[in-house]
Coordinates of C-alpha atoms and ligand atoms in Angstrom, one line a residue:
X1 CA 115.1 87.7 95.5
X2 CA 113.5 87.9 92.0
X3 CA 115.3 91.2 91.1
X4 CA 118.7 89.7 91.8
X5 CA 117.9 86.5 89.8
X6 CA 116.8 88.4 86.8
X7 CA 119.8 90.7 86.9
X8 CA 122.1 87.7 87.1
X9 CA 120.4 86.0 84.1
X10 CA 120.7 89.1 82.0
X11 CA 124.3 89.6 82.9
X12 CA 125.2 86.0 82.0
X13 CA 123.6 86.5 78.7
X14 CA 125.6 89.6 78.0
X15 CA 128.9 87.9 78.9
X16 CA 128.0 85.0 76.6
X17 CA 127.2 87.2 73.7
X18 CA 130.4 89.1 74.3
X19 CA 132.5 86.0 74.3
X20 CA 130.9 84.6 71.1
X21 CA 131.5 87.9 69.2
X22 CA 135.1 88.1 70.4
X23 CA 135.7 84.6 69.1
X24 CA 134.1 85.2 65.8
X25 CA 136.1 88.4 65.4
X26 CA 139.4 86.8 66.1
X27 CA 138.6 83.9 63.8
X28 CA 137.6 86.3 61.0
X29 CA 140.7 88.6 61.4
X30 CA 143.2 85.8 61.6
X31 CA 141.9 83.8 58.7
X32 CA 140.7 86.5 56.3
X33 CA 142.2 89.9 56.9
X34 CA 145.6 88.9 57.8
X35 CA 145.9 86.9 54.6
X36 CA 145.4 89.9 52.4
X37 CA 147.2 92.6 54.4
X38 CA 149.8 90.7 56.4
X39 CA 151.9 93.7 57.5
X40 CA 149.5 96.6 57.8
X41 CA 149.7 98.3 61.2
X42 CA 147.0 100.6 60.3
X43 CA 144.5 97.8 59.6
X44 CA 145.5 96.1 62.8
X45 CA 144.8 99.3 64.8
X46 CA 141.6 99.9 62.9
X47 CA 140.5 96.4 63.6
X48 CA 141.2 96.9 67.3
X49 CA 139.3 100.3 67.4
X50 CA 136.3 98.9 65.5
X51 CA 136.3 95.9 67.8
X52 CA 136.3 97.9 71.0
X53 CA 133.7 100.4 69.7
X54 CA 131.3 97.8 68.5
X55 CA 131.6 95.6 71.5
X56 CA 131.3 98.6 73.8
X57 CA 128.2 99.8 72.0
X58 CA 126.6 96.4 72.2
X59 CA 127.5 96.0 75.8
X60 CA 126.1 99.4 76.6
X61 CA 122.9 98.6 74.8
X62 CA 122.4 95.3 76.6
X63 CA 123.4 96.7 80.0
X64 CA 120.9 99.6 79.6
X65 CA 118.2 97.1 78.8
X66 CA 119.0 95.0 81.8
X67 CA 119.1 98.1 84.1
X68 CA 115.7 99.3 82.9
X69 CA 114.2 95.9 83.6
X70 CA 115.8 95.9 86.9
X71 CA 114.6 99.3 87.7
X72 CA 111.0 98.3 86.9
X73 CA 111.3 95.2 89.1
X74 CA 112.8 97.3 91.9
X75 CA 110.0 99.8 91.6
X76 CA 107.4 97.0 91.8
X77 CA 109.1 95.5 94.8
X78 CA 109.8 98.6 96.8
X79 CA 107.1 101.0 95.8
X80 CA 103.5 100.9 97.0
X81 CA 101.2 100.5 94.1
X82 CA 98.4 102.7 95.3
X83 CA 100.2 105.7 96.7
X84 CA 103.6 105.6 95.0
X85 CA 105.3 105.9 98.4
X86 CA 108.0 103.5 99.6
X87 CA 106.4 100.2 100.7
X88 CA 106.9 98.1 103.8
X89 CA 109.9 96.1 102.5
X90 CA 111.6 99.3 101.3
X91 CA 111.1 100.9 104.7
X92 CA 112.6 97.8 106.4
X93 CA 115.7 98.1 104.2
X94 CA 116.0 101.8 104.9
X95 CA 115.6 101.2 108.6
X96 CA 118.2 98.5 108.6
X97 CA 120.6 100.7 106.7
X98 CA 120.3 103.8 108.9
X99 CA 120.4 101.8 112.1
X100 CA 123.6 100.2 110.7
X101 CA 125.0 103.6 110.0
X102 CA 124.0 104.7 113.6
X103 CA 122.2 107.8 112.3
X104 CA 119.8 109.5 114.7
X105 CA 116.2 109.7 113.6
X106 CA 112.5 109.9 114.7
X107 CA 110.1 107.3 113.4
X108 CA 106.5 108.4 113.2
X109 CA 103.6 106.0 112.9
X110 CA 100.6 107.7 111.2
X111 CA 97.3 106.0 111.5
X112 CA 93.8 107.0 110.4
X113 CA 91.4 107.4 113.3
X114 CA 88.4 105.8 111.6
X115 CA 89.5 104.5 108.2
X116 CA 87.3 101.4 108.5
X117 CA 84.3 103.6 108.9
X118 CA 85.2 105.4 105.6
X119 CA 85.4 102.1 103.8
X120 CA 82.2 100.9 105.5
X121 CA 80.3 104.0 104.6
X122 CA 81.6 104.9 101.2
X123 CA 83.2 101.8 99.8
X124 CA 86.8 100.8 99.1
X125 CA 87.2 103.0 95.9
X126 CA 86.6 106.1 97.9
X127 CA 88.8 104.7 100.7
X128 CA 91.6 104.4 98.2
X129 CA 91.2 108.0 97.0
X130 CA 91.3 109.2 100.6
X131 CA 94.6 107.2 101.1
X132 CA 96.1 108.8 98.0
X133 CA 95.1 112.3 99.1
X134 CA 96.7 111.8 102.5
X135 CA 99.9 110.4 100.8
X136 CA 100.0 113.5 98.6
X137 CA 99.6 115.7 101.7
X138 CA 102.5 113.8 103.3
X139 CA 104.7 114.2 100.2
X140 CA 103.9 117.8 99.9
X141 CA 104.7 118.7 103.5
X142 CA 107.5 121.3 103.6
X143 CA 109.2 119.8 106.7
X144 CA 110.1 116.6 104.9
X145 CA 113.5 116.7 103.4
X146 CA 115.0 114.7 100.6
X147 CA 116.9 112.4 103.0
X148 CA 113.7 111.6 105.0
X149 CA 111.5 108.6 104.2
X150 CA 107.7 108.4 103.7
X151 CA 106.2 105.0 103.4
X152 CA 102.9 103.2 103.5
X153 CA 103.3 100.5 106.1
X154 CA 100.0 98.6 105.6
X155 CA 96.4 99.6 104.8
X156 CA 95.8 103.0 106.4
X157 CA 99.1 103.1 108.3
X158 CA 102.0 105.2 107.2
X159 CA 105.5 105.5 108.6
X160 CA 107.7 108.6 108.2
X161 CA 111.4 108.7 109.2
X162 CA 112.8 112.1 109.9
X163 CA 116.6 112.2 110.2
X164 CA 118.6 114.4 112.6
X165 CA 115.7 116.5 113.8
X166 CA 115.2 118.0 117.2
X167 CA 112.0 117.2 119.2
X168 CA 110.8 120.7 118.4
X169 CA 111.3 120.2 114.7
X170 CA 109.3 117.0 114.9
X171 CA 106.5 118.8 116.8
X172 CA 106.4 121.4 114.0
X173 CA 106.1 118.7 111.4
X174 CA 103.4 116.9 113.4
X175 CA 101.2 119.9 114.0
X176 CA 101.4 121.0 110.4
X177 CA 100.4 117.5 109.3
X178 CA 97.5 117.3 111.8
X179 CA 96.3 120.7 110.5
X180 CA 96.6 119.7 106.8
X181 CA 94.9 116.4 107.2
X182 CA 92.0 117.7 109.3
X183 CA 90.4 119.5 106.4
X184 CA 87.5 117.6 105.0
X185 CA 88.2 115.8 101.7
X186 CA 85.8 116.4 98.8
X187 CA 85.2 113.4 96.5
X188 CA 82.4 114.0 94.0
X189 CA 79.5 115.2 96.1
X190 CA 80.8 113.7 99.3
X191 CA 82.5 115.5 102.1
X192 CA 84.7 113.1 104.0
X193 CA 85.9 113.9 107.4
X194 CA 89.2 112.3 108.1
X195 CA 91.6 112.6 111.0
X196 CA 94.9 110.9 111.7
X197 CA 96.8 110.1 114.9
X198 CA 100.5 110.0 115.2
X199 CA 102.9 108.1 117.5
X200 CA 106.6 108.9 117.5
X201 CA 109.7 107.1 118.7
X202 CA 113.3 108.1 118.7
X203 CA 116.3 106.1 117.7
X204 CA 118.5 105.3 119.6
X205 CA 116.8 106.9 122.7
X206 CA 113.7 104.6 122.9
X207 CA 115.1 101.4 121.5
X208 CA 117.7 100.3 119.0
X209 CA 115.8 97.4 117.5
X210 CA 114.0 98.0 114.3
X211 CA 110.8 95.9 114.9
X212 CA 110.5 97.5 118.4
X213 CA 110.8 101.0 116.9
X214 CA 107.7 100.4 114.7
X215 CA 105.8 98.6 117.5
X216 CA 106.5 101.4 120.0
X217 CA 105.5 104.1 117.6
X218 CA 102.3 102.2 116.8
X219 CA 101.5 101.9 120.5
X220 CA 102.0 105.6 120.9
X221 CA 99.7 106.2 117.9
X222 CA 97.0 104.0 119.5
X223 CA 97.3 106.1 122.7
X224 CA 96.9 109.3 120.6
X225 CA 93.6 107.8 119.2
X226 CA 92.2 107.0 122.6
X227 CA 91.3 110.5 123.5
X228 CA 89.4 111.3 120.4
X229 CA 92.3 111.1 117.9
X230 CA 93.7 113.9 115.7
X231 CA 96.6 113.9 118.1
X232 CA 100.3 113.1 118.6
X233 CA 101.8 111.0 121.4
X234 CA 105.5 110.6 122.0
X235 CA 106.3 107.0 123.1
X236 CA 107.0 106.3 126.8
X237 CA 107.7 103.0 128.5
X238 CA 104.3 102.8 130.4
X239 CA 102.6 102.7 127.0
X240 CA 104.1 99.3 126.3
X241 CA 102.7 98.0 129.6
X242 CA 99.3 99.4 128.8
X243 CA 99.4 97.8 125.3
X244 CA 100.2 94.4 126.7
X245 CA 97.2 94.7 129.0
X246 CA 95.0 95.6 126.0
X247 CA 96.3 92.5 124.1
X248 CA 95.6 90.4 127.1
X249 CA 92.0 91.8 127.5
X250 CA 91.4 91.5 123.8
X251 CA 92.3 87.8 123.8
X252 CA 90.2 87.1 126.9
X253 CA 87.3 89.2 125.7
X254 CA 86.8 86.9 122.7
X255 CA 85.7 84.2 125.0
X256 CA 83.7 86.3 127.4
X257 CA 80.4 85.9 125.5
X258 CA 80.5 82.2 125.2
X259 CA 81.8 81.8 128.8
X260 CA 78.8 84.0 129.9
X261 CA 81.1 86.4 131.7
X262 CA 79.2 89.5 130.5
X263 CA 76.2 90.7 132.4
X264 CA 74.1 93.9 132.8
X265 CA 73.7 96.4 135.5
X266 CA 70.8 98.8 135.7
X267 CA 71.0 102.3 136.9
X268 CA 67.7 104.0 137.7
X269 CA 66.7 107.2 135.9
X270 CA 64.7 109.5 138.2
X271 CA 62.0 112.1 137.6
X272 CA 63.2 115.4 139.2
X273 CA 59.8 116.4 140.4
X274 CA 58.8 113.3 142.4
X275 CA 62.0 111.3 142.5
X276 CA 60.2 108.3 141.0
X277 CA 62.0 105.8 138.8
X278 CA 61.1 106.4 135.1
X279 CA 63.5 104.1 133.5
X280 CA 67.0 102.5 133.7
X281 CA 70.2 102.7 131.8
X282 CA 71.8 99.3 131.1
X283 CA 75.5 99.3 131.7
X284 CA 77.6 96.3 130.8
X285 CA 79.9 94.5 133.3
X286 CA 82.6 91.8 132.7
X287 CA 83.3 89.3 135.4
X288 CA 86.7 88.0 134.4
X289 CA 87.9 85.3 136.8
X290 CA 86.0 86.9 139.7
X291 CA 87.3 90.4 138.9
X292 CA 84.9 93.0 137.6
X293 CA 86.5 94.9 134.7
X294 CA 85.1 98.3 134.0
X295 CA 83.5 99.0 130.7
X296 CA 85.7 102.1 130.5
X297 CA 88.6 99.7 130.1
X298 CA 87.1 97.0 128.0
X299 CA 84.7 98.8 125.7
X300 CA 87.5 100.6 123.8
X301 CA 89.2 97.2 123.5
X302 CA 86.0 95.7 122.1
X303 CA 85.6 98.6 119.7
X304 CA 89.1 98.2 118.4
X305 CA 88.8 94.5 117.8
X306 CA 85.3 94.7 116.4
X307 CA 83.8 92.6 119.2
X308 CA 81.6 95.5 120.2
X309 CA 79.3 94.5 117.4
X310 CA 78.5 91.2 119.1
X311 CA 78.6 92.8 122.5
X312 CA 76.2 95.6 121.4
X313 CA 73.7 93.0 120.1
X314 CA 74.0 91.1 123.3
X315 CA 73.3 94.1 125.4
X316 CA 70.2 95.1 123.5
X317 CA 68.9 91.5 123.4
X318 CA 69.5 91.0 127.1
X319 CA 67.9 94.4 127.9
X320 CA 64.8 93.4 125.9
X321 CA 64.6 90.0 127.5
X322 CA 64.7 91.6 131.0
X323 CA 62.0 94.2 130.3
X324 CA 58.9 92.1 131.0
X325 CA 60.3 90.9 134.4
X326 CA 61.4 94.4 135.5
X327 CA 58.1 96.0 134.5
X328 CA 56.0 93.3 136.0
X329 CA 57.9 93.4 139.3
X330 CA 58.1 97.1 139.6
X331 CA 54.6 97.5 138.2
X332 CA 55.6 100.4 136.1
X333 CA 55.9 101.5 132.5
X334 CA 59.6 102.3 132.1
X335 CA 62.1 103.2 129.4
X336 CA 65.3 101.3 128.9
X337 CA 68.5 103.2 127.8
X338 CA 71.1 101.3 125.9
X339 CA 74.5 102.6 124.9
X340 CA 75.5 102.4 121.2
X341 CA 79.1 102.7 120.3
X342 CA 80.3 104.5 117.1
X343 CA 81.7 101.3 115.7
X344 CA 78.3 99.6 116.0
X345 CA 76.4 102.5 114.6
X346 CA 78.5 102.7 111.4
X347 CA 78.0 99.1 110.5
X348 CA 75.9 98.9 107.3
X349 CA 73.5 96.4 108.8
X350 CA 73.2 98.0 112.2
X351 CA 69.7 99.1 111.7
X352 CA 68.5 95.8 110.2
X353 CA 70.1 93.8 113.1
X354 CA 68.7 96.1 115.7
X355 CA 65.2 95.8 114.2
X356 CA 65.6 92.0 114.1
X357 CA 66.4 91.9 117.9
X358 CA 63.2 93.9 118.6
X359 CA 61.3 91.5 116.4
X360 CA 62.7 88.4 118.0
X361 CA 62.1 89.7 121.6
X362 CA 58.7 91.2 120.7
X363 CA 59.5 94.4 122.6
X364 CA 58.0 97.6 121.4
X365 CA 60.9 99.8 120.2
X366 CA 59.4 102.8 121.9
X367 CA 60.5 101.3 125.2
X368 CA 64.2 101.5 124.1
X369 CA 66.3 104.7 124.2
X370 CA 69.4 104.4 122.0
X371 CA 72.2 106.5 123.6
X372 CA 74.7 107.8 121.1
X373 CA 77.5 110.2 121.8
X374 CA 78.0 113.6 120.2
X375 CA 81.2 112.5 118.4
X376 CA 79.2 109.9 116.4
X377 CA 76.8 112.6 115.2
X378 CA 79.4 115.2 114.3
X379 CA 81.7 113.1 112.2
X380 CA 79.2 112.0 109.6
X381 CA 76.2 114.2 110.2
X382 CA 74.3 113.5 107.0
X383 CA 74.6 109.7 107.4
X384 CA 73.8 109.9 111.1
X385 CA 70.7 112.1 110.6
X386 CA 69.4 109.7 108.0
X387 CA 69.9 106.7 110.2
X388 CA 68.5 108.3 113.2
X389 CA 65.3 109.2 111.3
X390 CA 65.0 105.6 110.3
X391 CA 65.4 104.4 113.9
X392 CA 62.9 107.0 115.1
X393 CA 60.4 106.0 112.5
X394 CA 60.7 102.4 113.6
X395 CA 59.8 103.6 117.1
X396 CA 63.1 103.9 119.0
X397 CA 63.8 106.9 121.2
X398 CA 67.2 108.6 120.8
X399 CA 69.3 110.2 123.4
X400 CA 72.5 112.2 123.0
X401 CA 74.9 110.9 125.7
X402 CA 77.7 112.9 127.4
X403 CA 76.4 116.1 125.9
X404 CA 78.8 119.0 126.1
X405 CA 82.0 116.9 126.0
X406 CA 82.3 116.6 122.2
X407 CA 82.3 119.1 119.4
X408 CA 79.5 121.7 119.6
X409 CA 76.5 120.1 118.1
X410 CA 74.2 123.1 118.4
X411 CA 74.1 123.5 114.6
X412 CA 72.7 120.0 114.2
X413 CA 70.5 119.8 117.2
X414 CA 67.4 121.0 115.4
X415 CA 68.0 118.6 112.5
X416 CA 68.4 115.6 114.8
X417 CA 65.4 113.5 115.7
X418 CA 66.5 113.4 119.3
X419 CA 64.2 112.9 122.3
X420 CA 66.6 113.3 125.2
X421 CA 69.8 115.2 125.9
X422 CA 72.0 113.8 128.7
X423 CA 74.2 116.4 130.2
X424 CA 77.6 115.0 130.9
X425 CA 78.5 114.3 134.5
X426 CA 81.5 116.6 134.5
X427 CA 79.0 119.6 134.3
X428 CA 76.8 118.2 137.1
X429 CA 79.8 117.7 139.3
X430 CA 81.0 121.3 139.0
X431 CA 77.5 122.9 139.0
X432 CA 78.6 124.8 142.1
X433 CA 80.8 127.0 139.8
X434 CA 79.1 130.0 138.4
X435 CA 80.2 129.5 134.8
X436 CA 79.3 125.8 134.8
X437 CA 75.9 126.6 136.2
X438 CA 75.4 129.1 133.3
X439 CA 76.3 126.5 130.8
X440 CA 74.0 123.9 132.3
X441 CA 71.2 126.4 132.4
X442 CA 71.6 127.2 128.7
X443 CA 71.7 123.5 127.7
X444 CA 68.5 122.9 129.7
X445 CA 66.8 126.0 128.1
X446 CA 67.9 124.8 124.7
X447 CA 66.4 121.3 125.3
X448 CA 63.1 122.9 126.4
X449 CA 63.0 125.2 123.3
X450 CA 63.6 122.2 121.0
X451 CA 60.9 120.2 122.8
X452 CA 63.4 117.6 124.0
X453 CA 63.7 116.0 127.4
X454 CA 66.8 116.8 129.5
X455 CA 68.6 114.5 131.9
X456 CA 71.6 115.3 134.1
X457 CA 74.1 112.5 134.7
X458 CA 76.4 112.0 137.6
X459 CA 74.1 113.5 140.3
X460 CA 75.8 112.8 143.6
X461 CA 74.6 115.4 146.1
X462 CA 71.5 117.0 147.4
X463 CA 72.9 120.4 146.3
X464 CA 73.2 119.2 142.7
X465 CA 69.6 117.8 142.9
X466 CA 68.3 121.1 144.1
X467 CA 70.2 123.2 141.5
X468 CA 69.0 121.0 138.7
X469 CA 65.5 121.1 139.9
X470 CA 65.6 124.9 140.1
X471 CA 66.9 124.9 136.5
X472 CA 64.0 122.7 135.4
X473 CA 65.9 119.6 134.4
X474 CA 63.5 116.8 133.7
X475 CA 65.4 113.7 134.8
X476 CA 68.3 112.8 137.0
X477 CA 70.7 109.9 137.2
X478 CA 73.5 109.3 139.6
X479 CA 74.9 107.8 142.8
X480 CA 72.7 110.2 144.9
X481 CA 69.8 108.0 143.9
X482 CA 71.4 104.8 143.1
X483 CA 74.6 103.2 141.7
X484 CA 74.1 100.7 138.8
X485 CA 72.5 97.6 140.3
X486 CA 72.3 94.0 139.3
X487 CA 69.0 92.8 138.1
X488 CA 68.1 91.1 141.4
X489 CA 69.0 94.1 143.5
X490 CA 67.1 96.4 141.2
X491 CA 64.0 94.2 141.5
X492 CA 64.4 94.0 145.2
X493 CA 64.9 97.7 145.8
X494 CA 62.2 99.1 143.5
X495 CA 59.5 96.6 143.7
Ligands
C2E1 P1 78.0 106.4 130.3 O1 77.1 105.9 129.2 O2 78.2 107.8 130.4 O3 77.5 105.7 131.6 C1 77.4 106.4 132.8 C2 78.6 106.0 133.6 O4 78.7 106.9 134.8 C3 78.5 104.6 134.2 O5 79.8 104.1 134.3 C4 77.9 104.9 135.6 O6 78.2 103.8 136.5 C5 78.6 106.1 135.9 N1 77.9 106.9 136.9 C6 76.5 106.9 137.1 N2 76.2 107.8 138.0 C7 77.4 108.3 138.5 C8 77.7 109.2 139.6 O7 76.9 109.7 140.2 N3 79.0 109.5 139.8 C9 80.0 108.9 139.0 N4 81.2 109.3 139.2 N5 79.7 108.0 138.0 C10 78.4 107.7 137.8 P2 80.2 102.7 133.8 O8 79.1 101.7 134.1 O9 81.6 102.4 134.4 O10 80.3 102.9 132.3 C11 81.2 103.7 131.7 C12 81.0 103.9 130.3 O11 81.2 102.7 129.5 C13 79.6 104.4 129.9 O12 79.5 105.7 130.2 C14 79.5 104.0 128.5 O13 80.1 104.9 127.7 C15 80.3 102.7 128.5 N6 79.4 101.6 128.5 C16 78.8 101.0 129.6 N7 78.0 100.0 129.2 C17 78.1 100.0 127.8 C18 77.4 99.2 126.8 O14 76.6 98.3 127.0 N8 77.7 99.5 125.5 C19 78.6 100.5 125.2 N9 78.8 100.7 123.9 N10 79.2 101.3 126.1 C20 78.9 101.0 127.4
CA2 CA1 75.2 106.3 128.5
CA3 CA1 77.0 109.4 129.8

């Protein structure tokens, strides 16, 4: 403990000085003063007063100095340099203290939804400014009282402790914070979109152990992120089980590439007018110890751990490698749709690496459709529009996947160099409803007006096929025609 050590050193010095002065004074008074004024009470009293005053002043001065040094050291040790909030060790001390006092409190874990992306896109200096702005927002929130604690836990994670508040009061705090932090941040000429997710836990209801409180709140924050973020999730026991599964998958996924456990399935894309195959979408599969794990489960894990970068490269490379065989066997000129996750797309070298794969495999990029979701586009529209133009110029085709599920992108559609819009399967599956049918019809008309192709996903019934044909949807994809197939079965069925 450096603070304690320094304080001890200074205190010992003070005491030593005090002892030396006292000695000198006694020596002086006995030898000198007493000789000249042997019986003077007044002088004796004066001597005492002067002695006390001087030594008190000196002590006061020295103590003050020691305290200011100590305060500086304490500040350094317990305050976060960047934001000026309490830091991790301070929070741990406070937690230990309030748990010891058995005070009731809520602990909230606040995590940026895509901070890594802000750093990747704009650099760390801008990332730091964003962190400071969010800390100021936290500090300025009117629901936080003097007795509450705001701390920066690590990197882009903050922890707030709210004492003696009801669940409703916590909800009020959370919704005000989500609103305040959802406004874009302007730094020089840049508009930075930034969202946070919050997980909360209650002491002593959820656990009484300090490390578990933080871990549980973190797990709840991760859950909040899963459905697009900008949300709050209250911890419940099942979340721990889920989190353990994620940890397990993350660990195993690391070895999946080298163990060749990943492989591709191909789902045919069908022309509505003649039901002929015009292309395939490649969908990844993970054979883990003989059990096929769905990409819905492991892709988010891969995104979180960063493994999606390697996995994404693998998918594109494998797709390219399989193209000559598929086209030769099926005797058709096809297009090959590949899913691109947000985490891949925002990597600085994404375009360079993607071009390199095309170069290595000698496949014409016009054969590849890169499928990106609406959420990728909306968050950083300027950057995305620029990147998409570069990819288009190189020759790739671009599709918007799961259209209609994200934020409305109508505003950007005309600016985006997009070839294909893929209507999300949730619309296809309720196309029998009047309102859904009207929405699907307007998406299809929009695509026609913008000179884009339109594909409906999740087509499972003849009724859906007929409805989509009537609405002039160009392409269809779904179980009605075919489930995703292994390469062998695809070649066998469509040769
Ligand atoms: P997605 O891109 O929307 O892919 C379509 C999903 O719908 C696939 O699920 C497909 O099997 C399923 N599907 C197709 N037709 C029907 C249908 O008629 N009915 C129903 N109920 N489902 C249908 P899958 O293969 O489980 O993939 C799920 C998601 O995982 C994909 O959704 C995509 O977001 C992601 N994904 C799959 N492969 C990759 C990949 O290589 N890279 C990335 N980044 N994501 C991938
Ligand atoms: Ca897709
Ligand atoms: Ca889709």
